[in-house]
PDB file of C-alpha atoms in Angstrom:
ATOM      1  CA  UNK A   1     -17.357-169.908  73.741  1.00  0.00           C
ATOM      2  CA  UNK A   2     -20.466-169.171  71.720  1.00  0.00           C
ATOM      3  CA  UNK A   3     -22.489-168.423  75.380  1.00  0.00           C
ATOM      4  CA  UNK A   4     -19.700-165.834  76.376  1.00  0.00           C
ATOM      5  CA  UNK A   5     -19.749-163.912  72.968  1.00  0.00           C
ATOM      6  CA  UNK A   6     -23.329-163.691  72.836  1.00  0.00           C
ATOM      7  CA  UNK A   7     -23.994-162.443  76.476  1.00  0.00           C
ATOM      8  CA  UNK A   8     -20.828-159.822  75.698  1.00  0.00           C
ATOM      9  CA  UNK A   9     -22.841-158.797  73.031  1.00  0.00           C
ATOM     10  CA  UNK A  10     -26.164-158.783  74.632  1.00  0.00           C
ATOM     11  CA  UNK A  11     -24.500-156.437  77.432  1.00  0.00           C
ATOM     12  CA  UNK A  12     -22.807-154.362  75.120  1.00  0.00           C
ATOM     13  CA  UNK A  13     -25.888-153.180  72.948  1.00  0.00           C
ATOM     14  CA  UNK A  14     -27.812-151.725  76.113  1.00  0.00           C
ATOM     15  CA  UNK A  15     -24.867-149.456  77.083  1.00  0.00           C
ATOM     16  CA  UNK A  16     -24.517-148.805  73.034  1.00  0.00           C
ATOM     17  CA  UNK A  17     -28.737-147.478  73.135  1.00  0.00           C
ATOM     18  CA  UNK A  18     -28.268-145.486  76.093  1.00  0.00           C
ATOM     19  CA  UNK A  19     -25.227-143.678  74.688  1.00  0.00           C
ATOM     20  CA  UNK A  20     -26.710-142.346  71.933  1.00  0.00           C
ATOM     21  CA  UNK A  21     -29.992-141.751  73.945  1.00  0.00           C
ATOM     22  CA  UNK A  22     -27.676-139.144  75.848  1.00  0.00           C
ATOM     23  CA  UNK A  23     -26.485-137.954  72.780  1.00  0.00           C
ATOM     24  CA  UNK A  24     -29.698-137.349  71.166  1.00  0.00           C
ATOM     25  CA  UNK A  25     -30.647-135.591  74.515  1.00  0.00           C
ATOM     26  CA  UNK A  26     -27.665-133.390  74.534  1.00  0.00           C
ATOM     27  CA  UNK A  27     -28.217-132.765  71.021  1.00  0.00           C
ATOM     28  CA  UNK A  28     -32.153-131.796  71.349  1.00  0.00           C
ATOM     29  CA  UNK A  29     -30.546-129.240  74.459  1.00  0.00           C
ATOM     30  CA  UNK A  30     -28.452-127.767  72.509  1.00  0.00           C
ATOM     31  CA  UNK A  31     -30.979-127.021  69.630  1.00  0.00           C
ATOM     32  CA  UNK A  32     -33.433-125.954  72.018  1.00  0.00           C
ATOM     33  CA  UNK A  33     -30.683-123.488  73.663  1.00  0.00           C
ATOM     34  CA  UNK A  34     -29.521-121.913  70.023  1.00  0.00           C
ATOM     35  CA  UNK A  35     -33.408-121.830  69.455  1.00  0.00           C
ATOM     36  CA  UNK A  36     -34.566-119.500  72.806  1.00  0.00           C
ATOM     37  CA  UNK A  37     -31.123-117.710  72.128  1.00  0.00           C
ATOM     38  CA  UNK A  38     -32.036-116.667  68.828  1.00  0.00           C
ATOM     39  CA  UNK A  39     -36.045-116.257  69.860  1.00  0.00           C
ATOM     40  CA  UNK A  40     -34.161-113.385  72.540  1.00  0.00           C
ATOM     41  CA  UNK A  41     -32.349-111.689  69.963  1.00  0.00           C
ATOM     42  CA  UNK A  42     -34.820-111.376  67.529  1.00  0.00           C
ATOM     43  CA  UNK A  43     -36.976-110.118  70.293  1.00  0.00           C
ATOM     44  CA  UNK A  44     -34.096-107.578  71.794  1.00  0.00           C
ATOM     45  CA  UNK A  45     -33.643-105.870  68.196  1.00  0.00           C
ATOM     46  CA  UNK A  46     -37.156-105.765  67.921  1.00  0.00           C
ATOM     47  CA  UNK A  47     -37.481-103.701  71.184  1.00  0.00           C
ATOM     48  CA  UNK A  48     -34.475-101.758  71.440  1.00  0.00           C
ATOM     49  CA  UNK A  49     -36.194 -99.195  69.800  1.00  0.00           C
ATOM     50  CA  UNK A  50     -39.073 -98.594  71.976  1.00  0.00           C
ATOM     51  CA  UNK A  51     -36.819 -99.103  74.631  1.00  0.00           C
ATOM     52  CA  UNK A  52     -34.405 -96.411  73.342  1.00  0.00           C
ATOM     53  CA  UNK A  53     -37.392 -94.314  72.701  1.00  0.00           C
ATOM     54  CA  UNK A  54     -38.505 -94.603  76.250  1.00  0.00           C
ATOM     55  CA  UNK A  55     -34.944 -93.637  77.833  1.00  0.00           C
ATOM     56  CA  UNK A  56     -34.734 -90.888  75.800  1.00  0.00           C
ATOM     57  CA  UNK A  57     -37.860 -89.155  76.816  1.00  0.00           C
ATOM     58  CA  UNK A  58     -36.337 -89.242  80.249  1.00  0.00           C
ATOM     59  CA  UNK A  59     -33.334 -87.031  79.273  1.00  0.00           C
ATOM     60  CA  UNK A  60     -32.924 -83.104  78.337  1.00  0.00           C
ATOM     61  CA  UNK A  61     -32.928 -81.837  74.670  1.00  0.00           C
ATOM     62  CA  UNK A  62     -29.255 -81.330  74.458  1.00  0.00           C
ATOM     63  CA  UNK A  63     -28.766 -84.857  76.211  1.00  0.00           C
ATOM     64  CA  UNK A  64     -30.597 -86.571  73.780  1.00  0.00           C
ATOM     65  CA  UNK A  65     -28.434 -85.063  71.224  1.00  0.00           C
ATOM     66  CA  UNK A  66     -25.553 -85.115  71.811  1.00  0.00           C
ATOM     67  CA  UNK A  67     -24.942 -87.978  74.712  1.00  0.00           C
ATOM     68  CA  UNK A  68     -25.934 -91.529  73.183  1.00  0.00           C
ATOM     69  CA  UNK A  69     -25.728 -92.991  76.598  1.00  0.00           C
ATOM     70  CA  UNK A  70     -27.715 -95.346  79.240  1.00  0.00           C
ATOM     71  CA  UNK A  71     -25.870 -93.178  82.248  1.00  0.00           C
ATOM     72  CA  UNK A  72     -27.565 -89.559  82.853  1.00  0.00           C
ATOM     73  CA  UNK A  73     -29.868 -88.161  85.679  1.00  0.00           C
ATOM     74  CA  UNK A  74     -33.377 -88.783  84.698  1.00  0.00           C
ATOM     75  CA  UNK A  75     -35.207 -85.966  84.347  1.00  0.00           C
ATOM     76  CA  UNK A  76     -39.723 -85.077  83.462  1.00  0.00           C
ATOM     77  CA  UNK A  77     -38.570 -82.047  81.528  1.00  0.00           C
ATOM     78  CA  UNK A  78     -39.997 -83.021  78.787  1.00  0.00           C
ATOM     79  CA  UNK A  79     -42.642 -84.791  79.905  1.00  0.00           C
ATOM     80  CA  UNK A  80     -43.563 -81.103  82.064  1.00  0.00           C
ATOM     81  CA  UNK A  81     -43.200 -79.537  78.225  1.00  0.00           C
ATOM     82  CA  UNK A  82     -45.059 -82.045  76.077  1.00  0.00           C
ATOM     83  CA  UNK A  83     -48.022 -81.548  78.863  1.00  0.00           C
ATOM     84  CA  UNK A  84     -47.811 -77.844  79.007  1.00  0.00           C
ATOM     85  CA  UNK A  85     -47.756 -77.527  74.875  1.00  0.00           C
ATOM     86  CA  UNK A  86     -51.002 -79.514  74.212  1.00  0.00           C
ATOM     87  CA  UNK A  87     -53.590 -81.342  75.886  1.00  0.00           C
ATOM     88  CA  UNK A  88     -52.354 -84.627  76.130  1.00  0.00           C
ATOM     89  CA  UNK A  89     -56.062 -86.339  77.530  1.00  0.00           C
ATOM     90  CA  UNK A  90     -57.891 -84.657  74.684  1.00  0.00           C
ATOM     91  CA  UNK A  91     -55.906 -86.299  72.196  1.00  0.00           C
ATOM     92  CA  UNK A  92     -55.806 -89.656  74.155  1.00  0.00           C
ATOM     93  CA  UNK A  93     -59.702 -89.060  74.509  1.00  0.00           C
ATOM     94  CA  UNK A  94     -60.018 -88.778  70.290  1.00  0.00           C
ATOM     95  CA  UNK A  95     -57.561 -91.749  70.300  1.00  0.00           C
ATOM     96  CA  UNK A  96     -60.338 -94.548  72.598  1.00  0.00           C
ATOM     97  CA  UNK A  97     -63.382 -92.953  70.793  1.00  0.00           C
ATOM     98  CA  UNK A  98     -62.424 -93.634  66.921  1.00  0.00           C
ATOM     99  CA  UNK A  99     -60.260 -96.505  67.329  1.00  0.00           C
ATOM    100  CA  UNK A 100     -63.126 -98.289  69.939  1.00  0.00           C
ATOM    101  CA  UNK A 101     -65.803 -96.860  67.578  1.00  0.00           C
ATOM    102  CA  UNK A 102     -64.428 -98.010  64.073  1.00  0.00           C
ATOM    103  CA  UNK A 103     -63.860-101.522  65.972  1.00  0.00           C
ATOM    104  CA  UNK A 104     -67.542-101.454  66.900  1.00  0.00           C
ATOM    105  CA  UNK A 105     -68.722-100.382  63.367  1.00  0.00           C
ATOM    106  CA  UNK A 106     -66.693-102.730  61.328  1.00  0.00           C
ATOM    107  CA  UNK A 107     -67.598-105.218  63.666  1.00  0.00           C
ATOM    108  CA  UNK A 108     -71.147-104.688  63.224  1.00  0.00           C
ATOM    109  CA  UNK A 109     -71.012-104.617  59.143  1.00  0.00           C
ATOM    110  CA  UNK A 110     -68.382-107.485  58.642  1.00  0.00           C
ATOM    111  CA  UNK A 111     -70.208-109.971  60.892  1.00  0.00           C
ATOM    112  CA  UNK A 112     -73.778-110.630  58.823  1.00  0.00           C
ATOM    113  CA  UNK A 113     -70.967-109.712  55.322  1.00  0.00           C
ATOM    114  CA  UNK A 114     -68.810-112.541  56.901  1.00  0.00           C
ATOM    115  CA  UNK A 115     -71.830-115.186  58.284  1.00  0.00           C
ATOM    116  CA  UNK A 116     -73.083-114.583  54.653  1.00  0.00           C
ATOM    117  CA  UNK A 117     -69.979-115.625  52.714  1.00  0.00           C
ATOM    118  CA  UNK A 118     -69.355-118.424  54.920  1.00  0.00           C
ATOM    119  CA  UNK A 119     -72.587-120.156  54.806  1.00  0.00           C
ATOM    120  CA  UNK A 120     -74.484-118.996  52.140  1.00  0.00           C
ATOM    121  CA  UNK A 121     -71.762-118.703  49.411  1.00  0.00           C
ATOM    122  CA  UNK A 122     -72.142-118.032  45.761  1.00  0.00           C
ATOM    123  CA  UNK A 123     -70.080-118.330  42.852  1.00  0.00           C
ATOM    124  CA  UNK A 124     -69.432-114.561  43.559  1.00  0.00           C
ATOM    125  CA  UNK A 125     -69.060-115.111  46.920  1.00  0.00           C
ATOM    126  CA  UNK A 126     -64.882-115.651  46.293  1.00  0.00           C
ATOM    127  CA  UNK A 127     -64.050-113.138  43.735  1.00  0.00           C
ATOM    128  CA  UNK A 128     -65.777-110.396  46.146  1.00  0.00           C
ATOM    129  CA  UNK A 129     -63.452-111.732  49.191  1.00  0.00           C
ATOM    130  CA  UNK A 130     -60.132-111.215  46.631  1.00  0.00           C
ATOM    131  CA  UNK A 131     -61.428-107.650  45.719  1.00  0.00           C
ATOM    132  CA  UNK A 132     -62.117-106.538  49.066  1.00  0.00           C
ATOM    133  CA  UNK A 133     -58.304-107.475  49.732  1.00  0.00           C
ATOM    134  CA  UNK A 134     -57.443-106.241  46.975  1.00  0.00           C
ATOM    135  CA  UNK A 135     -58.406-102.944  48.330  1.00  0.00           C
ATOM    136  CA  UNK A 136     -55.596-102.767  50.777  1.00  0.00           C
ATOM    137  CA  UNK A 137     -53.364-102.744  48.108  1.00  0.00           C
ATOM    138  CA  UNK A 138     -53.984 -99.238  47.020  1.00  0.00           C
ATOM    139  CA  UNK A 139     -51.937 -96.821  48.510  1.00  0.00           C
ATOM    140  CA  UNK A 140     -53.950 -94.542  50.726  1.00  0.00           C
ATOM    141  CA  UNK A 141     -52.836 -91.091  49.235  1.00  0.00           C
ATOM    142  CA  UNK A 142     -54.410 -92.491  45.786  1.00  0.00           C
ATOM    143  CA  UNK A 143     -57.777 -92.010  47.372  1.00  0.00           C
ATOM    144  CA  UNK A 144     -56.946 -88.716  49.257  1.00  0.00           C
ATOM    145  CA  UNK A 145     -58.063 -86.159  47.741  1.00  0.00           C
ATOM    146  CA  UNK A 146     -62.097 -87.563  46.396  1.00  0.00           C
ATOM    147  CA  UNK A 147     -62.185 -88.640  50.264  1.00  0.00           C
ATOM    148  CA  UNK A 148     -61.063 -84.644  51.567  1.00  0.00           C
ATOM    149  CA  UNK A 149     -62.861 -83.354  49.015  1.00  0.00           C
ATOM    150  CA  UNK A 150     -66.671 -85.636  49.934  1.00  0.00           C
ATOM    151  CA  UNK A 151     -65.746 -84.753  53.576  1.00  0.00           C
ATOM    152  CA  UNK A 152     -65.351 -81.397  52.924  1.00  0.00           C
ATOM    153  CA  UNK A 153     -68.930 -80.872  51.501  1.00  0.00           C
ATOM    154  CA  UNK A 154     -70.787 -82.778  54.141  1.00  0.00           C
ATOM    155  CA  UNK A 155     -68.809 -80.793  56.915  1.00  0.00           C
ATOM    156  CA  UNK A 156     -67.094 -84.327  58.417  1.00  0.00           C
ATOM    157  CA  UNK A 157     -63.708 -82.641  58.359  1.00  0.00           C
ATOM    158  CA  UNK A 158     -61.583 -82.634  61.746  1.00  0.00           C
ATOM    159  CA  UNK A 159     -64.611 -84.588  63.330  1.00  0.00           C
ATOM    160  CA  UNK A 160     -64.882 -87.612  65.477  1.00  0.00           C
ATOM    161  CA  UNK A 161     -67.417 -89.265  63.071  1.00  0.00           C
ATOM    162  CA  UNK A 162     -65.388 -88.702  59.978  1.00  0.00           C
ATOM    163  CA  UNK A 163     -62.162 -90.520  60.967  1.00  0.00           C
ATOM    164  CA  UNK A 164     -64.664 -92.884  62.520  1.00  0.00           C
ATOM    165  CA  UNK A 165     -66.063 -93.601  58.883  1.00  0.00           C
ATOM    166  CA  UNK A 166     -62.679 -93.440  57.693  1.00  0.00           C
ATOM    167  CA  UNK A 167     -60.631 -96.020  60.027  1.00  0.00           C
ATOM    168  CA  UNK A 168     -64.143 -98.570  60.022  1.00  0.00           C
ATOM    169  CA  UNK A 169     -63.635 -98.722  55.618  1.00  0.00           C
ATOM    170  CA  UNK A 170     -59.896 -98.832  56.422  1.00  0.00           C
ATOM    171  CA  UNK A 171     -60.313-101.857  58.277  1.00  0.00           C
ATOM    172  CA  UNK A 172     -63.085-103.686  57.282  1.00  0.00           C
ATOM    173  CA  UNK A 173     -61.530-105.888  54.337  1.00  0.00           C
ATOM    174  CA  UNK A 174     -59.581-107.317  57.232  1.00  0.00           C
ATOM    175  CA  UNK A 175     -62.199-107.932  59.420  1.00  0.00           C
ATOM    176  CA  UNK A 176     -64.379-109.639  57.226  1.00  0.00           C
ATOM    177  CA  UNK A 177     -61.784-111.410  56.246  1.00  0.00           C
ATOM    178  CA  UNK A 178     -60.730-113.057  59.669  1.00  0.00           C
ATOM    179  CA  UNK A 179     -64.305-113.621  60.560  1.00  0.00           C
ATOM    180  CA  UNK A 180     -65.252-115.174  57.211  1.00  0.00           C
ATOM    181  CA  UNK A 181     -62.125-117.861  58.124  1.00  0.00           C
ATOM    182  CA  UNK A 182     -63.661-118.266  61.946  1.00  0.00           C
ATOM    183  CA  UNK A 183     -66.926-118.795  60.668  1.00  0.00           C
ATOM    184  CA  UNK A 184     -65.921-121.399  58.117  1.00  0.00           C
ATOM    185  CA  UNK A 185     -64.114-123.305  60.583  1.00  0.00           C
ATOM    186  CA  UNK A 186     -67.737-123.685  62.781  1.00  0.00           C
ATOM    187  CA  UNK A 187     -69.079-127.222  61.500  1.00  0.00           C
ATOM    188  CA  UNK A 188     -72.537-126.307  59.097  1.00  0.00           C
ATOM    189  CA  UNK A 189     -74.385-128.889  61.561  1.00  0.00           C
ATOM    190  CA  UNK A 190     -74.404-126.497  64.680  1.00  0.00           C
ATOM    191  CA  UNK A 191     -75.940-123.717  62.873  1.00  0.00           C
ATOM    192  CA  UNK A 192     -78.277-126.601  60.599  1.00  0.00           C
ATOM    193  CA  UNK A 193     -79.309-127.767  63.730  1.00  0.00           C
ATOM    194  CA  UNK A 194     -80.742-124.604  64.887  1.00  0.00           C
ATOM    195  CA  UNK A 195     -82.381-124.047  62.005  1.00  0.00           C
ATOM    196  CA  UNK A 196     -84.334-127.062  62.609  1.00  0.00           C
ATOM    197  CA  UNK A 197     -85.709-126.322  66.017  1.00  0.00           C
ATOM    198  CA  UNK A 198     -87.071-123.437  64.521  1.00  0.00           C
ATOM    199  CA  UNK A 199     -84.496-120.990  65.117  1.00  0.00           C
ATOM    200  CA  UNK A 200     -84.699-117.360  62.782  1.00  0.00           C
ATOM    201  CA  UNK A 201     -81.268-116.110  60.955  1.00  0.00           C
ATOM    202  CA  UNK A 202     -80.700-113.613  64.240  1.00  0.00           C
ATOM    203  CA  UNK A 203     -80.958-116.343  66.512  1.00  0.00           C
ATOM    204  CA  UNK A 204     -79.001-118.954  64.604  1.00  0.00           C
ATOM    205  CA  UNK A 205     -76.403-115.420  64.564  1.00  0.00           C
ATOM    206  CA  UNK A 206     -77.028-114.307  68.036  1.00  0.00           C
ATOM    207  CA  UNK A 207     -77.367-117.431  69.923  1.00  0.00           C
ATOM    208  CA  UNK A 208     -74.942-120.134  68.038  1.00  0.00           C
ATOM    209  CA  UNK A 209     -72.782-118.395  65.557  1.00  0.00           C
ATOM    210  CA  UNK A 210     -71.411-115.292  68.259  1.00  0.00           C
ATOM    211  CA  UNK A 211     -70.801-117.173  71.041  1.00  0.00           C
ATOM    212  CA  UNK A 212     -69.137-120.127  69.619  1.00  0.00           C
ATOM    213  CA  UNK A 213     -66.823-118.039  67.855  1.00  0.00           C
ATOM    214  CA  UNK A 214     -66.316-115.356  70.350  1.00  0.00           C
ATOM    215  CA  UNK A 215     -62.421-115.929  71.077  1.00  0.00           C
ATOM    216  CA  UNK A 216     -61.978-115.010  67.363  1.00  0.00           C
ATOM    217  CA  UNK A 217     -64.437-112.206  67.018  1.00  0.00           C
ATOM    218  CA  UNK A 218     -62.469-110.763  70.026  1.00  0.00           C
ATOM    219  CA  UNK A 219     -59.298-110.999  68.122  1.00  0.00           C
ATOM    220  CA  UNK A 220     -60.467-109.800  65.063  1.00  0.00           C
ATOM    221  CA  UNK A 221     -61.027-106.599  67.450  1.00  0.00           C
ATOM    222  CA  UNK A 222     -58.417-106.309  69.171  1.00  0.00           C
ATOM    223  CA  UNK A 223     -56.801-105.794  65.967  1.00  0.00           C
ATOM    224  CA  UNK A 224     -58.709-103.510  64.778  1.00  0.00           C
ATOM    225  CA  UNK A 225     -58.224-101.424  67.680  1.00  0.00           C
ATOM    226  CA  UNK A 226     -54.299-101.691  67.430  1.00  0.00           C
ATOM    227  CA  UNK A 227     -54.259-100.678  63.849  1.00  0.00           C
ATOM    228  CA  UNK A 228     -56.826 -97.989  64.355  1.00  0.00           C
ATOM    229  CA  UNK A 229     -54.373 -96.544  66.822  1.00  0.00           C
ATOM    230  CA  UNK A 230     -51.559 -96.644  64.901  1.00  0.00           C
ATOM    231  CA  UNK A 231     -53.022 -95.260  62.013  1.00  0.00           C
ATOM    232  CA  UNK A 232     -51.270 -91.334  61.024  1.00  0.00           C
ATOM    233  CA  UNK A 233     -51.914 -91.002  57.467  1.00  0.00           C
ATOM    234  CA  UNK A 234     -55.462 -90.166  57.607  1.00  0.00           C
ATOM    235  CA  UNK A 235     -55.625 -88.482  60.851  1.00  0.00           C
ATOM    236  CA  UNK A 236     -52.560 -85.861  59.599  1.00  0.00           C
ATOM    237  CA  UNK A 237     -55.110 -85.167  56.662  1.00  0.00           C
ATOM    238  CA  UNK A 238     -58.288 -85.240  57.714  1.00  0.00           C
ATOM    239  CA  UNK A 239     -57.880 -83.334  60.968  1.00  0.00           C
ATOM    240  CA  UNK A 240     -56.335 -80.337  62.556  1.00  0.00           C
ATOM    241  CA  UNK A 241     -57.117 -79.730  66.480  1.00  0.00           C
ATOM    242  CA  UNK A 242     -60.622 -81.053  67.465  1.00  0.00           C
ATOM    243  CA  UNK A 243     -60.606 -84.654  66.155  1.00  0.00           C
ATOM    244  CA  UNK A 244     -56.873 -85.083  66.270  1.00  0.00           C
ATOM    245  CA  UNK A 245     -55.957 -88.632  67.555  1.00  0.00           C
ATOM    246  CA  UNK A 246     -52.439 -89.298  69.351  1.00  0.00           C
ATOM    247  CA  UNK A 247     -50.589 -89.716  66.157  1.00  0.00           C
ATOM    248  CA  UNK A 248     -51.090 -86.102  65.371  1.00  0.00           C
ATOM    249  CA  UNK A 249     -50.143 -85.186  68.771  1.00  0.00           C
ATOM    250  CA  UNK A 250     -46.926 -86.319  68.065  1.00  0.00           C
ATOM    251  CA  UNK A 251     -46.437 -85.513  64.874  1.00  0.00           C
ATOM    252  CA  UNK A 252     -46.881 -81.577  66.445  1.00  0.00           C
ATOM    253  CA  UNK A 253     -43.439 -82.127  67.633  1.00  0.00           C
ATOM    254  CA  UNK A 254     -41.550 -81.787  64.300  1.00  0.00           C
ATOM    255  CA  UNK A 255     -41.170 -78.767  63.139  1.00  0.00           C
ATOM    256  CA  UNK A 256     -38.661 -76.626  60.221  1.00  0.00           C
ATOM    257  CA  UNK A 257     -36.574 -75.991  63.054  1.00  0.00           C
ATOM    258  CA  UNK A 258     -35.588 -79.746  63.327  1.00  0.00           C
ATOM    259  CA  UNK A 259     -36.945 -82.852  65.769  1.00  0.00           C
ATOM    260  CA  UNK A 260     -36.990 -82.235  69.333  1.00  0.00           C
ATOM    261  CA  UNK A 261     -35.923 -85.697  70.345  1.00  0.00           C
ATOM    262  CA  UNK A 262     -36.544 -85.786  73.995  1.00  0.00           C
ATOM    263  CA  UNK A 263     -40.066 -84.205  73.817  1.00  0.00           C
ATOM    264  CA  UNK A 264     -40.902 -86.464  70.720  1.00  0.00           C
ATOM    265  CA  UNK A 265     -39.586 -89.420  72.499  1.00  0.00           C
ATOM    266  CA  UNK A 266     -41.845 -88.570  75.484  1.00  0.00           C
ATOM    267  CA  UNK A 267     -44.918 -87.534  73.303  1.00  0.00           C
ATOM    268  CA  UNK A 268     -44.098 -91.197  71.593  1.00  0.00           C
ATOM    269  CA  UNK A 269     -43.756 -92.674  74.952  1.00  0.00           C
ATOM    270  CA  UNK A 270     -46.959 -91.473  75.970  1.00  0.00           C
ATOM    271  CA  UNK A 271     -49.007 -92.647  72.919  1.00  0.00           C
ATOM    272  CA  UNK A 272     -47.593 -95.562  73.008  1.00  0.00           C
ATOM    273  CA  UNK A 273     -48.492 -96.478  76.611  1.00  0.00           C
ATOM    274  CA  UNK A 274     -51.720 -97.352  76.960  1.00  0.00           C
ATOM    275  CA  UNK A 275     -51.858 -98.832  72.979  1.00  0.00           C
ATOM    276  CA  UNK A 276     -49.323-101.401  74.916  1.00  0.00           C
ATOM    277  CA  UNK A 277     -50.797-101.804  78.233  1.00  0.00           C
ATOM    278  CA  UNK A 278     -53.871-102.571  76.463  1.00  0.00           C
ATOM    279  CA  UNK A 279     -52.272-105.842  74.495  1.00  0.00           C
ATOM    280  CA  UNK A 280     -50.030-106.562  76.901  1.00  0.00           C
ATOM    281  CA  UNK A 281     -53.499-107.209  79.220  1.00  0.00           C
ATOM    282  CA  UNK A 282     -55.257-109.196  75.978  1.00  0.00           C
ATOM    283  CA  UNK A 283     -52.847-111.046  74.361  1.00  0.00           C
ATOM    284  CA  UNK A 284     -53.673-114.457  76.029  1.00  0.00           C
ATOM    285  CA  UNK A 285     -57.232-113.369  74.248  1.00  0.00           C
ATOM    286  CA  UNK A 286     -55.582-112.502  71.008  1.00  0.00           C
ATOM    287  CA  UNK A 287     -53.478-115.813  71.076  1.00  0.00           C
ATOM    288  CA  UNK A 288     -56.319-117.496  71.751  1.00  0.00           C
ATOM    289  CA  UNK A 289     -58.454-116.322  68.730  1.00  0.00           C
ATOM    290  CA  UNK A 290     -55.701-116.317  66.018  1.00  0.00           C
ATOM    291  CA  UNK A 291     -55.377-119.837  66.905  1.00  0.00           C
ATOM    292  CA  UNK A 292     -59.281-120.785  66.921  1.00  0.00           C
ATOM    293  CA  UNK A 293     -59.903-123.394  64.821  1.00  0.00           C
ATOM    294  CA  UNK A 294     -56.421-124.043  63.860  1.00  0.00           C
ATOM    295  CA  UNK A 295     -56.631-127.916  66.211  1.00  0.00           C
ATOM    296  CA  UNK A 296     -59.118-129.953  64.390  1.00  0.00           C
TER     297      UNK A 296
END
């Protein structure tokens, strides 16, 4: 009697494990499931707008107002208009200079202000990181007028090289900052190890440090690009025609009259596209070097 219960028991406990096994599994599914379902609507609300933005530009002015629909006839009416009002390559062209151009200056000031902070620190060395972020706390139109005013007198206004200047001191807090956490994450040894084959502070920089931290560096300016493209503020104010990025270009589409939606949407469109072309072709790079260092 004692041989029967305990074998019942014995069979019973394998078919108890599996059964919740196939209930943990069916569980884990069904978190997984509400998890993409809710990654897909966060990212559908997130793009609707472009997306709306996008169909719009394909539709006439007095479709765009007054027809809130998917179903028309696609028309480049406005696209023919936004092309015929302004120069859309010149403003594209202003766009790739300052935005590549501040990314190459900032670059080339925050990485010796970064390599510095990282491995030759002093008790400073902290309280000049918080200040620098500190920096982008201050609303921009605080600082407006001394900065039209300096630019003014040395004849920088509505040029290339100001907004240059401008975007490269908009930016660099943030840049220093994510190359001063890259840097720390490279173990003092590499660089101490240079330094004892007789390496100077440029090679140790320019042979260890760059390369070794490259996927971050490239980051760093990717995203510097994307918010020197995106930046309006200073471009409304500190230029007029010759200078004028793509975010003036379509700010020229409001006027007192009222917002032509379909050209604004194509003008938006347009200045949009090759912004997302661009990180749509580097975001396994960007990934990449926001995660660098973050796997010990």
């Amino acid at each position: 009697m004692t041989t029967t219960t305990t074998t019942g028991d014995s069979v019973k406990a394998p078919v108890a494990d599996a059964g919740r096994d196939a209930s943990a599994l069916r569980a884990q599914r069904r978190r997984k499931f509400g998890i993409t379902l809710l990654g897909w609507g966060v990212a559908l609300i997130i793009f609707f707008p472009i997306f709306w933005m996008i169909v719009t530009g394909f539709k006439t002015e007095a479709e765009a107002i007054a027809d809130p629909s998917l179903i028309f006839t696609p028309t480049l009416e406005s696209y023919v208009e936004v092309q015929e009002r302004a120069d859309y390559l010149k403003f594209a062209w202003n766009s790739v200079v300052v935005s590549f151009g501040s990314t190459l200056l900032a670059l080339l000031i925050a990485v010796p202000s970064a390599y510095a902070m990282a491995f030759l620190p002093t008790k400073r060395t902290k309280g000049t990181l918080l200040w620098m972020l500190s920096t982008k706390m201050l609303p921009s139109v605080g600082v407006l007028v001394p900065i039209y005013l300096l630019f003014r007198d040395f004849g920088l206004l509505d040029t290339r090289i100001g907004l240059t200047i401008v975007y490269t001191l908009m930016n660099l807090p943030i840049v220093v900052w994510m190359l001063y956490t890259f840097f720390k994450d490279l173990p003092r040894e590499i660089l101490e190890a240079g330094r004892m084959d007789g390496a100077s502070t440029f090679q140790e920089v320019w042979y260890l440090l760059l390369p070794l931290t490259l996927p971050g560096i490239a980051s760093t300016g990717l995203l510097s690009v994307i918010l020197s493209w995106n930046e309006a503020f200073w471009s409304l104010n500190l230029t007029t025609s010759q200078a004028a990025p793509l975010t003036a270009y379509i700010a020229s589409f409001s006027s007192p009259e009222g917002l032509f939606w379909a050209k604004l949407s194509a003008a938006s469109t347009m200045a949009i596209a090759p912004i997302l072309i661009f990180g749509w072709l580097t975001q396994k790079q960007m990934v990449r070097g926001l995660t660098f260092g973050a796997v010990k």
